[in-house]
Amino acid sequence: MLPNPAEAPAGRYTACDALLGALHESGVTHIFGNLGSDHAGIVQSLARAKLEGRPMPQVILSPHEGMALAAAHGYAQVSGQAQAVFVHVDVGTQNMGGGISNALHGRVPVFIFAGLTPFTLEGELPGSRNRSATYLQDVPDQGGIVRQYVKWDYSIRTGKNVPQLVQRAMQIAHSDPKGPVYLTGAREVLEEDVSPQKLPAAQWRPVEAAALPGDHVAEIARALLQAENPLLITSYSGRNAACVGQLQRLCERLALRVVEERPIHMNFPADHPLHQGYQAGALIGDADVIVVLDCDVPWIPSGKQRPRPEARIFYIDVDPLKETIPLWYMPSERFLRADSATALGQLNAWLDSAPPLDEARRAARLEEARGSHDKMRADWKRKAALRADGTITPEMVTACLNELLDADAIVVNEAVTNASAVFQHLPRTQPGTFFGSGGSSLGWAGGAALGVKLAAPDRDVVCFTGDGSFFFINPSSVYWCARRYQAPFLTVVFNNQGWNATQQNFKRIHGAGSPMDIGDCVSLAPSADFGGIAQAAGGALALTVQTAEELPGMLARALAATRSGQCAVLDVRLPGI
Ligand SMILES: Cc1ncc(C[n+]2csc(CCOP(=O)(O)OP(=O)(O)O)c2C)c(N)n1
Ligand SMILES: [Mg+2]
């Protein structure tokens, strides 16, 4: 704890200065903020820092808290660095909504700060209550609103140790499994005068990546060498770019097939012959050794495709217990808590000094995989072909977009029942070019795309939503922000005029042949003018595509607009559900 007078501004130095200074020190460059009466001291500190030319995180003023959190989520997915989200007491916390569940399940580090309503009534301390609303925002346990969804929550009790609290919060957020943290502070505490202090960042680093215990490296490597039909299933190992190369090396030397199950990241090059698509399906039942690498739900136990009872299953995961999911089990031979890049590096190193897999066996397996890879893709291609009746399919949209995008373009996916069209026809080949929310709360994609674009301003960013999801993204907030902060991206709305997922679930559970009309519960007709909403809020280019014929031209126009600084929303009219 070293006093650092050089950092001290002239005049007062409060807990707010300490909070903002510590965030800056810990690498936070952006505060996605929806500020209120609880943040009066924060606003003052930011203004004073600007006046005095002191570095501070940039405030991205976020008209809706859901967007703020989604943007911090997307930003951290690209950069690995937690950003800050500032929200207003209990009500702003509630307005973050399901986004907090996405950040937790997506294992994304986010630092959330919310004020607490003042705890003095009669001016006993600076910051005391001064408005009727401050009475209405007094709740018994504000942290309790999000406690199930954060890794850590705490309230600042004294301004004196704010830098330590920030560093602790950041250390927890950035340690695996990563996730959101939530800090609160009442106005009186934030107004406290404190002494500047600078903490040595090197002493607050995240916990080091965990490795596989030595014995198990050999055990897994041997099992893979001996296997006839090994399979690897992953969904988020690619969050660490280094893991992609390690995985490719392991798979090539063993002719190990890979399935990306509901991917949240780009994990393995989609054009690689060992890439076997996005549904393990029959491959699961055929496999004698299965490595599950960073995946929450590799198969559905009540589904048709399950591993054989005698299959050897090794679960390597940064979070193999899934502690945030109370009911969860995937019976496996071993559960190993390890960082996937480290674990694969260990397996590769062990295999480097072992006799290699018989080359004939390896080559035969690789050829077989290549055959199924090519066949699968040829089938997909047929689905993307033009229809005689001119109707648009989601596959056509993504295939057409694939022609226009570079390999480093970033895809943000919340396409719900049309997600497979995104997986199949926008094959990502470079790490860090694909993101999903990792959770189940719709409304992430718009804010996430904004955060992604802020973190990667030189790359094309395309986000996919359904028409139902578009309502959830708080579009007015998203497109307003995108214009104000010059973060243009393309949104493709798969508009099937309804909640297809809800309809499909009804059919799955209550029989496909049900004669009942459930339109009242799932239809979103008549369709909203999604592009018009974005245009009104943030001057976005609004395009509606009705026929397959006009699709290529409109996509090119929309993309060109984003490249010249304007958001574009392409409302793709699919056949209604
Ligand atoms: C915040 C939130 N509310 C409700 C749901 C339930 N839900 C899951 S899928 C879905 C329908 C989504 O509709 P749309 O985006 O149009 O995609 P489609 O199903 O038509 O492909 C709904 C309402 C959810 N997952 N998250
Ligand atoms: Mg829909």
CSV table of N, CA and C and ligand atoms in Angstrom, one decimal, residues 417-418 466-469 494-500 524 577, ligand 2:
chain,number,residue,atom,x,y,z
A,417,THR,N,-33.7,-20.0,-33.0
A,417,THR,CA,-33.9,-21.2,-33.8
A,417,THR,C,-33.2,-21.2,-35.1
A,418,ASN,N,-32.7,-20.0,-35.5
A,418,ASN,CA,-31.9,-20.0,-36.8
A,418,ASN,C,-30.4,-19.9,-36.5
A,466,GLY,N,-33.3,-12.8,-33.5
A,466,GLY,CA,-34.6,-13.1,-34.0
A,466,GLY,C,-35.5,-11.8,-33.9
A,467,ASP,N,-36.7,-11.9,-34.4
A,467,ASP,CA,-37.6,-10.7,-34.3
A,467,ASP,C,-38.0,-10.6,-32.8
A,468,GLY,N,-38.2,-11.7,-32.1
A,468,GLY,CA,-38.5,-11.7,-30.7
A,468,GLY,C,-37.3,-11.1,-29.9
A,469,SER,N,-36.1,-11.5,-30.2
A,469,SER,CA,-35.0,-11.1,-29.5
A,469,SER,C,-34.7,-9.6,-29.7
A,494,PHE,N,-33.7,-12.0,-38.1
A,494,PHE,CA,-34.4,-13.2,-38.7
A,494,PHE,C,-35.8,-13.1,-38.3
A,495,ASN,N,-36.6,-12.4,-39.2
A,495,ASN,CA,-38.0,-12.1,-38.8
A,495,ASN,C,-38.9,-13.1,-39.3
A,496,ASN,N,-39.3,-14.1,-38.4
A,496,ASN,CA,-40.3,-15.1,-38.8
A,496,ASN,C,-41.6,-14.8,-38.1
A,497,GLN,N,-41.8,-13.5,-37.7
A,497,GLN,CA,-43.0,-13.1,-37.1
A,497,GLN,C,-43.5,-13.9,-35.9
A,498,GLY,N,-42.5,-14.2,-35.1
A,498,GLY,CA,-43.0,-14.9,-33.9
A,498,GLY,C,-41.9,-15.6,-33.1
A,499,TRP,N,-42.3,-16.2,-32.0
A,499,TRP,CA,-41.4,-16.9,-31.1
A,499,TRP,C,-41.4,-18.3,-31.6
A,500,ASN,N,-40.5,-18.6,-32.5
A,500,ASN,CA,-40.5,-20.0,-33.1
A,500,ASN,C,-40.1,-21.0,-32.0
A,524,LEU,N,-45.9,-12.8,-33.5
A,524,LEU,CA,-45.5,-11.4,-33.3
A,524,LEU,C,-46.0,-10.6,-34.5
A,577,ILE,N,-44.0,-18.1,-38.9
A,577,ILE,CA,-44.0,-19.4,-38.2
A,577,ILE,C,-45.4,-20.0,-38.2
B,2,MG,MG,-38.9,-15.1,-34.4
